[in-house]
Coordinates of C-alpha atoms in Angstrom, one line a residue:
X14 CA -47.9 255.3 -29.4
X15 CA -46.0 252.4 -28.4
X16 CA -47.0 252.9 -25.2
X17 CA -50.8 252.6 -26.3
X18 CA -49.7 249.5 -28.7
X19 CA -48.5 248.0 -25.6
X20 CA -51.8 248.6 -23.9
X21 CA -53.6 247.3 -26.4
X22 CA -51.3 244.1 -26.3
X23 CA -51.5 244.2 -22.9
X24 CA -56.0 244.3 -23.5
X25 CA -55.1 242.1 -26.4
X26 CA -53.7 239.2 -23.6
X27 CA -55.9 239.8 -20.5
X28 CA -59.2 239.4 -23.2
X29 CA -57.4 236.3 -24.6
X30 CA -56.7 234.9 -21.2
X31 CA -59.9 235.8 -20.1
X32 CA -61.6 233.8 -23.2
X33 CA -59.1 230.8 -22.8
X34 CA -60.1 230.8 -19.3
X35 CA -64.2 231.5 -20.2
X36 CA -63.7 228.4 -23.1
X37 CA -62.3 226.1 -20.3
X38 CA -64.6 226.8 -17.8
X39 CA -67.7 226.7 -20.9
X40 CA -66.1 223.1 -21.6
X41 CA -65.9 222.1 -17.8
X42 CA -69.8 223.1 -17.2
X43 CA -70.9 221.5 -20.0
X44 CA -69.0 218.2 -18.9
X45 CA -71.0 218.3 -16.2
X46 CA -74.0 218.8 -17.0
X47 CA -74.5 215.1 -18.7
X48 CA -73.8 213.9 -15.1
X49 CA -76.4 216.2 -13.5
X50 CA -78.8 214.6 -16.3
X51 CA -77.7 211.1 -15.4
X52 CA -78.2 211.9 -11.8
X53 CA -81.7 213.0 -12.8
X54 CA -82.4 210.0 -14.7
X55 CA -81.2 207.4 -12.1
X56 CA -82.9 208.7 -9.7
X57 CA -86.5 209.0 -11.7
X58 CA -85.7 205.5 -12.5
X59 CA -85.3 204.1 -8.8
X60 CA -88.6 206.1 -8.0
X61 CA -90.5 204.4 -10.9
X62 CA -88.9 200.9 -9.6
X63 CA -90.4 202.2 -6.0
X64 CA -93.7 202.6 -7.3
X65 CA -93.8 199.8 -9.2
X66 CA -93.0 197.3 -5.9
X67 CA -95.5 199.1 -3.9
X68 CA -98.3 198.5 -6.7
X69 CA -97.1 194.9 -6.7
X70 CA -97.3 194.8 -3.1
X71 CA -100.8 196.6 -2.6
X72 CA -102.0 194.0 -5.3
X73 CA -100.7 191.3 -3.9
X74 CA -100.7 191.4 0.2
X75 CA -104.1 192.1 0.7
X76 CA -104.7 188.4 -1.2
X77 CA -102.0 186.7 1.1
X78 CA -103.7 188.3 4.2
X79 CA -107.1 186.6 3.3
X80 CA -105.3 183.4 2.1
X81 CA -103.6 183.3 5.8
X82 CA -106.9 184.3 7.8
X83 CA -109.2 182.0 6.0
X84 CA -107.8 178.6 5.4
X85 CA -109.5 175.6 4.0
X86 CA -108.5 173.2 7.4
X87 CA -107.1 169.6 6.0
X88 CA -109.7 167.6 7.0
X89 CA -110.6 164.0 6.2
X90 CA -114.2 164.1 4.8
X91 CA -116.5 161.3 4.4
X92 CA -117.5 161.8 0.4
X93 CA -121.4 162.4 0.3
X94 CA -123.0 159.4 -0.9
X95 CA -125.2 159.2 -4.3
X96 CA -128.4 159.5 -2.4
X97 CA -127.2 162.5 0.0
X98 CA -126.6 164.4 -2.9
X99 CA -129.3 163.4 -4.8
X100 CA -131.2 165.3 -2.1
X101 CA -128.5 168.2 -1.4
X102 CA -129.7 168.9 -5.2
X103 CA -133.5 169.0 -4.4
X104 CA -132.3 171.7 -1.2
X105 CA -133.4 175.2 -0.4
X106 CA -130.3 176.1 1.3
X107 CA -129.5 179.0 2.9
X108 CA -126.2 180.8 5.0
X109 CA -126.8 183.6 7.1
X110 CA -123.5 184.9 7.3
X111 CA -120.2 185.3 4.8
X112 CA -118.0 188.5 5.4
X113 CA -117.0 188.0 1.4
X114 CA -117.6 191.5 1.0
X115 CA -114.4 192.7 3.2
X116 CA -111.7 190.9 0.7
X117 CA -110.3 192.1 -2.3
X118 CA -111.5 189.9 -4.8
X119 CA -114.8 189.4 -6.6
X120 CA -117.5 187.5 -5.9
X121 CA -118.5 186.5 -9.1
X122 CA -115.1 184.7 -9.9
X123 CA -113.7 181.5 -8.0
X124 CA -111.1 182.6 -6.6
X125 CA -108.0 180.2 -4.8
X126 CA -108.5 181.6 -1.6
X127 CA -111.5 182.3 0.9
X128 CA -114.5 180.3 0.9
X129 CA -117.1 182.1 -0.6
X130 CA -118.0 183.2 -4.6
X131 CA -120.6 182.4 -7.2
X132 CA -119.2 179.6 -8.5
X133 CA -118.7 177.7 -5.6
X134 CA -122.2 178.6 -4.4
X135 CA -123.5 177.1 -7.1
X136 CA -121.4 173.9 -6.7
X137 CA -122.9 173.8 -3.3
X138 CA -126.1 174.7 -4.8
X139 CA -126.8 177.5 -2.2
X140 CA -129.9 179.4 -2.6
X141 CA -129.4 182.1 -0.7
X142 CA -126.0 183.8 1.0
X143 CA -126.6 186.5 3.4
X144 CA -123.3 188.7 2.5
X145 CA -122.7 190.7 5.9
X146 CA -120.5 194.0 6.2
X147 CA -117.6 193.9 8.8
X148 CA -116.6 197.7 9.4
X149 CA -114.5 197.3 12.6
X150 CA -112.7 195.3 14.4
X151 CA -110.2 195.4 17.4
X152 CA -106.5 194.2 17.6
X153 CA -106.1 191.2 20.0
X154 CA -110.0 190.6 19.5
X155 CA -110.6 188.1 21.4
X156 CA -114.0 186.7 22.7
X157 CA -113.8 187.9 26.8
X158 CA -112.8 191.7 26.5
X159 CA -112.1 194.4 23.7
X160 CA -112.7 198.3 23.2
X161 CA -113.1 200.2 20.4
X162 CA -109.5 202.0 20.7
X163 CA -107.9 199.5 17.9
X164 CA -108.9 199.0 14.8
X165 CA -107.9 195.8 12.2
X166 CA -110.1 196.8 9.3
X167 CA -108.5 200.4 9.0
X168 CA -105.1 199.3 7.4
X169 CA -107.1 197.2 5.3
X170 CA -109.1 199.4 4.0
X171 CA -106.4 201.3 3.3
X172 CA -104.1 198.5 1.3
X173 CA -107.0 197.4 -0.6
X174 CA -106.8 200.6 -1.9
X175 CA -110.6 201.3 -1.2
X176 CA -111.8 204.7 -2.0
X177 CA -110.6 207.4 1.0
X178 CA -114.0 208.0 2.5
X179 CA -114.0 204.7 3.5
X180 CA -110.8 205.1 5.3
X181 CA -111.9 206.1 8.3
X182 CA -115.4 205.9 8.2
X183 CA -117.3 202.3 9.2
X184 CA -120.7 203.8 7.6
X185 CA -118.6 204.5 4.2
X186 CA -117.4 200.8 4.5
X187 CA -120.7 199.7 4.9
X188 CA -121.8 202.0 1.9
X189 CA -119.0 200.3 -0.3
X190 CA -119.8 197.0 0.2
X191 CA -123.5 197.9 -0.4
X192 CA -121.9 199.3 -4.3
X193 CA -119.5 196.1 -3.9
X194 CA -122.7 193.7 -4.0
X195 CA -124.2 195.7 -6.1
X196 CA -121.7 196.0 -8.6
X197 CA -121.7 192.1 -8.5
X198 CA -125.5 191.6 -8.9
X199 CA -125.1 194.1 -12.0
X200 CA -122.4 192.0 -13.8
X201 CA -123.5 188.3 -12.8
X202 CA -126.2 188.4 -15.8
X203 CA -129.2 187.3 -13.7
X204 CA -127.3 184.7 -12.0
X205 CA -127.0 186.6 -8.5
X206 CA -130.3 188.6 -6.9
X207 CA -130.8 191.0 -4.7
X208 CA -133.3 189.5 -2.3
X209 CA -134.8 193.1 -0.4
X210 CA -138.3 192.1 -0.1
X211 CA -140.7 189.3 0.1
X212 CA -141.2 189.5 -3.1
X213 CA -137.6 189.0 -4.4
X214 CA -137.5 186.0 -1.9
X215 CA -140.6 184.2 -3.2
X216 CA -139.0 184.7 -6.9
X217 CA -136.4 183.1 -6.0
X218 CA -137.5 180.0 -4.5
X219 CA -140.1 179.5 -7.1
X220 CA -137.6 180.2 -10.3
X221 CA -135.5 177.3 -8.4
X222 CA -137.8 175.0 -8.0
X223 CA -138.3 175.0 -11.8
X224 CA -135.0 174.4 -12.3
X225 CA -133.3 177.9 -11.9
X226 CA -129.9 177.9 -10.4
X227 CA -130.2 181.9 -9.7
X228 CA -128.7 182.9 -6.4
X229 CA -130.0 184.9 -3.8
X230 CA -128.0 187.7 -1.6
X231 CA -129.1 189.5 1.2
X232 CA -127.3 191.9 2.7
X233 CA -126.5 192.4 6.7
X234 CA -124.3 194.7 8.9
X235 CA -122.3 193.4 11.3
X236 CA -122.6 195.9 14.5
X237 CA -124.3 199.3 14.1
X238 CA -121.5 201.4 15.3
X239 CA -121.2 202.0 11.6
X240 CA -124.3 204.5 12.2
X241 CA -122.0 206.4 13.7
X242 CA -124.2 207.9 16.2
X243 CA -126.4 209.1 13.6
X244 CA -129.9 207.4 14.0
X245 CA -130.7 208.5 9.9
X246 CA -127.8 206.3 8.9
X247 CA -130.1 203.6 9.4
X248 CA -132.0 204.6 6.6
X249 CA -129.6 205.6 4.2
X250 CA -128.4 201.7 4.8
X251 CA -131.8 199.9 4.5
X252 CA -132.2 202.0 1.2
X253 CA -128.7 200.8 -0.2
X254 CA -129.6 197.3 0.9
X255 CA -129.5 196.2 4.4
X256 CA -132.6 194.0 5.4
X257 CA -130.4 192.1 8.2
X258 CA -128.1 193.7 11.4
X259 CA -126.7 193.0 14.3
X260 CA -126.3 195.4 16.8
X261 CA -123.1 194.9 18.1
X262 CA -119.2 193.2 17.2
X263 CA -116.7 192.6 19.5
X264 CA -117.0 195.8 21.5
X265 CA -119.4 197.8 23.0
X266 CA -121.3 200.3 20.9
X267 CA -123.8 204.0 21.1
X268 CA -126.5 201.1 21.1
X269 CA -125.5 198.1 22.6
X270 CA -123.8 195.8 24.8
X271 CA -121.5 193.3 23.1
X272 CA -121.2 190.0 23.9
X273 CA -116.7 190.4 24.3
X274 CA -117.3 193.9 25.3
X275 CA -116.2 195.5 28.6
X276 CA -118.9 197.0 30.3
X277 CA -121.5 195.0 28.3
X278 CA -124.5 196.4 29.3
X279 CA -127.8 196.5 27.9
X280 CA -129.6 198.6 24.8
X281 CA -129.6 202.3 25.1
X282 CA -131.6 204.3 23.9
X283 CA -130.4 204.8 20.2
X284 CA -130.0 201.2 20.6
X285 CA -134.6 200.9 21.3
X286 CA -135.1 203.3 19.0
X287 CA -133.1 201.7 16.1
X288 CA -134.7 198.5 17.6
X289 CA -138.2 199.6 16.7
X290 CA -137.3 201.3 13.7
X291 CA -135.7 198.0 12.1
X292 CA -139.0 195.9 12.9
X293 CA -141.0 199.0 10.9
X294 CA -138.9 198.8 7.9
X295 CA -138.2 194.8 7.5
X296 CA -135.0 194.2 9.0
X297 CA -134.0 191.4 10.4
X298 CA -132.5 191.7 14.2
X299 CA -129.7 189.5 14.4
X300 CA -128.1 188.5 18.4
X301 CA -125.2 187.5 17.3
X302 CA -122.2 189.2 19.2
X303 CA -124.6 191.2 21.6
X304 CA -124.3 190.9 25.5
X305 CA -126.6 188.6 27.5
X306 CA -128.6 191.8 29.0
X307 CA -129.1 193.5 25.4
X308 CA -130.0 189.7 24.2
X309 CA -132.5 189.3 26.3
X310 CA -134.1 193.2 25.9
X311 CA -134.2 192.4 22.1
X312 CA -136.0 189.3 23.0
X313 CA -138.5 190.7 25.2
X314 CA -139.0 193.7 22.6
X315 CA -139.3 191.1 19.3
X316 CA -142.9 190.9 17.9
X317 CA -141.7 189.1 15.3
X318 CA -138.8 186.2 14.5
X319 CA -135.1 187.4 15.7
X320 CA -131.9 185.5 14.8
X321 CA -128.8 184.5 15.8
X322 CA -127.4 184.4 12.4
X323 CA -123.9 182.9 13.4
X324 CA -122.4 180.7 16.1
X325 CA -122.7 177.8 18.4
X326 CA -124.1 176.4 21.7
X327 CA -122.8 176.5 25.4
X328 CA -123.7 172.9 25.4
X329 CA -121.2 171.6 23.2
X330 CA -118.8 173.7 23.0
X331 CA -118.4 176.3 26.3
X332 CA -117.2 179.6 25.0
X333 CA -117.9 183.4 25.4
X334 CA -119.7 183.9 22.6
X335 CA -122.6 180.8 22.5
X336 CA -126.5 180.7 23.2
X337 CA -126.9 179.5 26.6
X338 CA -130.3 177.1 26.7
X339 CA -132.3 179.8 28.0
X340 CA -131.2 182.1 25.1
X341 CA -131.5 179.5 22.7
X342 CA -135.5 178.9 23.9
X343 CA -135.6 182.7 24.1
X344 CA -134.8 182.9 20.2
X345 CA -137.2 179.7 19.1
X346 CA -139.8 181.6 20.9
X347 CA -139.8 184.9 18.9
X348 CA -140.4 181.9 15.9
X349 CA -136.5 182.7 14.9
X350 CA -133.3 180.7 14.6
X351 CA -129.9 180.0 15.4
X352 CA -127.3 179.7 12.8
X353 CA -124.7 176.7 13.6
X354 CA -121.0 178.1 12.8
X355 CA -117.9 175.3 11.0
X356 CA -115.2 177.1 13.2
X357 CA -113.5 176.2 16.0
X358 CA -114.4 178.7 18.6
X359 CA -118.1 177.8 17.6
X360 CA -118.4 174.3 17.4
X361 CA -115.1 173.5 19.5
X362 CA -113.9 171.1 16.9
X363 CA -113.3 171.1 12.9
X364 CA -115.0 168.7 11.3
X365 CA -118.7 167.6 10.6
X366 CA -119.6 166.0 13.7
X367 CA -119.3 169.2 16.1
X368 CA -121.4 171.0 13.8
X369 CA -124.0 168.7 13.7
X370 CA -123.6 168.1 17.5
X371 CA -124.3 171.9 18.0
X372 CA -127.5 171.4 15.2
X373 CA -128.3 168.2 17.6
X374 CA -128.5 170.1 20.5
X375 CA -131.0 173.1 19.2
X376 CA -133.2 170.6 17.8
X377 CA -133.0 169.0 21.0
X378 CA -133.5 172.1 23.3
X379 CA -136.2 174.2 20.9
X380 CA -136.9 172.2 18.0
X381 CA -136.1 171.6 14.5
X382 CA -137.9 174.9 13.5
X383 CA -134.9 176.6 15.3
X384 CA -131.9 175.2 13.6
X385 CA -129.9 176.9 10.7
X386 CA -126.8 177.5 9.3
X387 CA -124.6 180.3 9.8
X388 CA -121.0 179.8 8.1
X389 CA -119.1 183.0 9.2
X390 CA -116.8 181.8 6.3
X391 CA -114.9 184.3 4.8
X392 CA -114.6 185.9 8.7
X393 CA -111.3 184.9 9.4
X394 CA -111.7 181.5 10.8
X395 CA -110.4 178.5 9.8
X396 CA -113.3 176.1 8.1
X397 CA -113.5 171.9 7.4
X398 CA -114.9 172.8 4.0
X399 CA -116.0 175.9 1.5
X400 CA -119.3 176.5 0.7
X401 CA -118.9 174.3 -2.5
X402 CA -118.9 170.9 0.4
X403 CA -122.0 171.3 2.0
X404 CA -123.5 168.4 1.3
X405 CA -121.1 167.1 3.8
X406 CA -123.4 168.6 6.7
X407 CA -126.8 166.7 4.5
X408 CA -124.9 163.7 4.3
X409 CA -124.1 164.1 8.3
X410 CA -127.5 164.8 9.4
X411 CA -128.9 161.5 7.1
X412 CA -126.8 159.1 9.0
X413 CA -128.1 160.5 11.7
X414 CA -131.4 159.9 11.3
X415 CA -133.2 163.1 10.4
X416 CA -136.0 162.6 8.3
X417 CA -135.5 164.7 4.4
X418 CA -138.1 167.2 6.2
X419 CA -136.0 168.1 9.0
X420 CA -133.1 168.7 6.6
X421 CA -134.9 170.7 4.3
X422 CA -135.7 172.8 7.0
X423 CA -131.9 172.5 9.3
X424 CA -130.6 173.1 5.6
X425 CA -132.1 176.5 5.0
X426 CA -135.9 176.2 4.9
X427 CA -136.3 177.6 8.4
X428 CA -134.1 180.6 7.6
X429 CA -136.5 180.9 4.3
X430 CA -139.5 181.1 6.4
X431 CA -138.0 183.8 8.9
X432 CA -137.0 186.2 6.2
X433 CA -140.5 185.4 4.7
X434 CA -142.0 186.9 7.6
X435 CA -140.0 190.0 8.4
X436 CA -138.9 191.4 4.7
X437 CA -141.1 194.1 3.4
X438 CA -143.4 193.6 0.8

């Protein structure tokens, strides 16, 4: 009996011992277990800090890389005199190129970087603004050799935080800026058009004249490599928009030469077949960036106006990307033009005077039916003015002597005229 009391004392102990020592450990757990929360916490904490400097940064860089790749240059700028912009008013003026559509931003909204929106269009009362789509473009690019191995507009695409498809994809990026302009046209309350066929173009011109302000927008591709090697991608591109293209950037292509290319060869045969297939619909064949040999096929092929919608002369400035005479003549005599570039590598200079030298010289070589504007603003290039300045170039082309006809027509009415007679009805 006392042996089993003793037992039972003995029980009595171990089961007390073993609760004392269950109780401490109980206590020690749950003394942990705030930590493990606070751990928890901190660290969903630092991760929501994370994402909310990668947000900023994603919203923010891809402004700071336009601001540093298209600069306004500080240039001293003779102020247009009361009678040059009296006329500059009384304009149809016309751009044939802007890459606006590549930036992050909207078109309908000044912005404080780039040189191309609605509201400075309108202060430089532009009529029409061709609005072209950039899809690729090489690192290093440069204007004497490049490949397609490198690509600039990738990671861009990418930190713009543009939808996936278009991430690897230059016909998606063409087909997003086509919904880009779109989208814009949609929300500008009449104030930007969609200019796809004669039609549009002739309502434009004549709502102006009565004292519209209504801008037109025309939409071009910059290099068909963004067919992809897929002749129906043509197509699907007029029918979201296209009515302008070049055939080639600054590499060589599945249908073309370019111009800074490597082997630069000629057209192949895509490159004919999507030749004949833009003069059927009503596009516009643009020159700019193709190889001499293609340039000239194109020529030969035209049976109607071709352009070089943006660039500058051998004559006056000596770089690997400008019309030779011969080309220039070639262009004039399909009835097209040539669209005089404000940048550096076009015009060798930044200022007024080297764009008008390079207007000066196609008048001189082909005519003034040949001579046009073709900005490239908004192409990564460094520019004397915006598009809200143009009456600089009117003012320019006055004090040098060329008559208000001449400047109607240097100023956009010969690029009115072109499009007149390739759009679709």
């Amino acid at each position: 009996m006392n042996a089993a009391k003793r037992d039972t004392a003995g029980d009595s102990g171990a089961s007390g011992a073993t609760a004392t020592s269950g109780a401490t450990a109980t206590s020690a757990k749950e003394k942990r277990r705030p930590k493990k929360h606070r751990g928890w916490k901190i660290g969903g904490a630092i991760l929501a800090v994370l994402v909310v400097i990668v947000a900023v940064v994603l919203a923010v860089a891809p402004g700071i890389v336009e601001k540093q790749l298209n600069p306004v240059a500080e240039v001293d700028l003779k102020d247009p005199s009361p009678e040059a912009r009296e006329l500059h008013g009384r304009l149809t003026i016309a751009d044939m190129h802007s890459d606006a559509l590549l930036w992050k931003r909207s078109i309908l909204d000044r912005a404080e970087r780039g040189h191309v929106d609605l509201p400075r269009l309108r202060e430089g009362n532009v009529a029409l603004q061709v609005f072209a789509s950039v899809t690729r473009s090489p690192r290093g690019q440069n204007l004497d050799g490049n490949t397609d191995e490198t690509d600039n507009i990738t990671p861009l695409s990418v930190a713009q935080l543009q939808p996936p498809r278009t991430w690897n994809s230059p016909f998606e990026r063409s087909m997003h800026h086509a919904e880009k302009l779109d989208r814009a046209v949609e929300g500008s309350d009449g104030q930007l058009r969609w200019i796809r066929t004669k039609g549009d173009l002739e309502a434009l011109v004549a709502d102006r004249e009565a004292s519209g302000d209504a801008i037109g927008a025309l939409y071009a591709l910059e290099g068909l490599h963004n067919l992809e090697g897929d002749a129906s991608n043509l197509r699907k591109l007029y029918d979201a928009g296209a009515r302008m293209a070049g055939f080639t950037h600054f590499f060589d292509n599945e249908v073309a030469g370019s111009m800074h290319g490597v082997d630069r060869g000629g057209l192949t045969d895509l490159g004919r077949e999507m030749f004949e297939q833009m003069q059927q619909l009503g596009m516009v064949v643009d020159l700019a960036h193709a190889s001499p040999k293609a340039m000239e096929e194109m020529i030969s092929l035209a049976d109607g106006p071709v352009v070089y919608s943006h660039g500058g002369v051998r004559a006056t400035c000596d770089v690997n990307r400008n019309l030779t005479d011969e080309q220039i003549r070639g262009i004039a005599g399909t009835g097209g033009v040539i669209g005089v570039g404000y940048w550096e590598d076009a015009v060798c200079g930044l200022g007024v005077e080297p764009v008008a030298d390079a207007i000066d010289h196609v008048v001189e070589v082909a005519g003034i039916d040949a001579a046009a504007l073709g900005s490239d603003f908004d192409g990564s290039v460094e520019v004397p003015w915006d598009t809200s300045r143009l009456a600089v170039i009117t003012q320019e082309l006055m004090d040098r002597g060329y008559s208000e006809e001449d400047i109607a027509k240097i100023m956009g009415g010969n690029t009115v005229r072109v499009l007149g007679e390739v759009l679709p009805e």
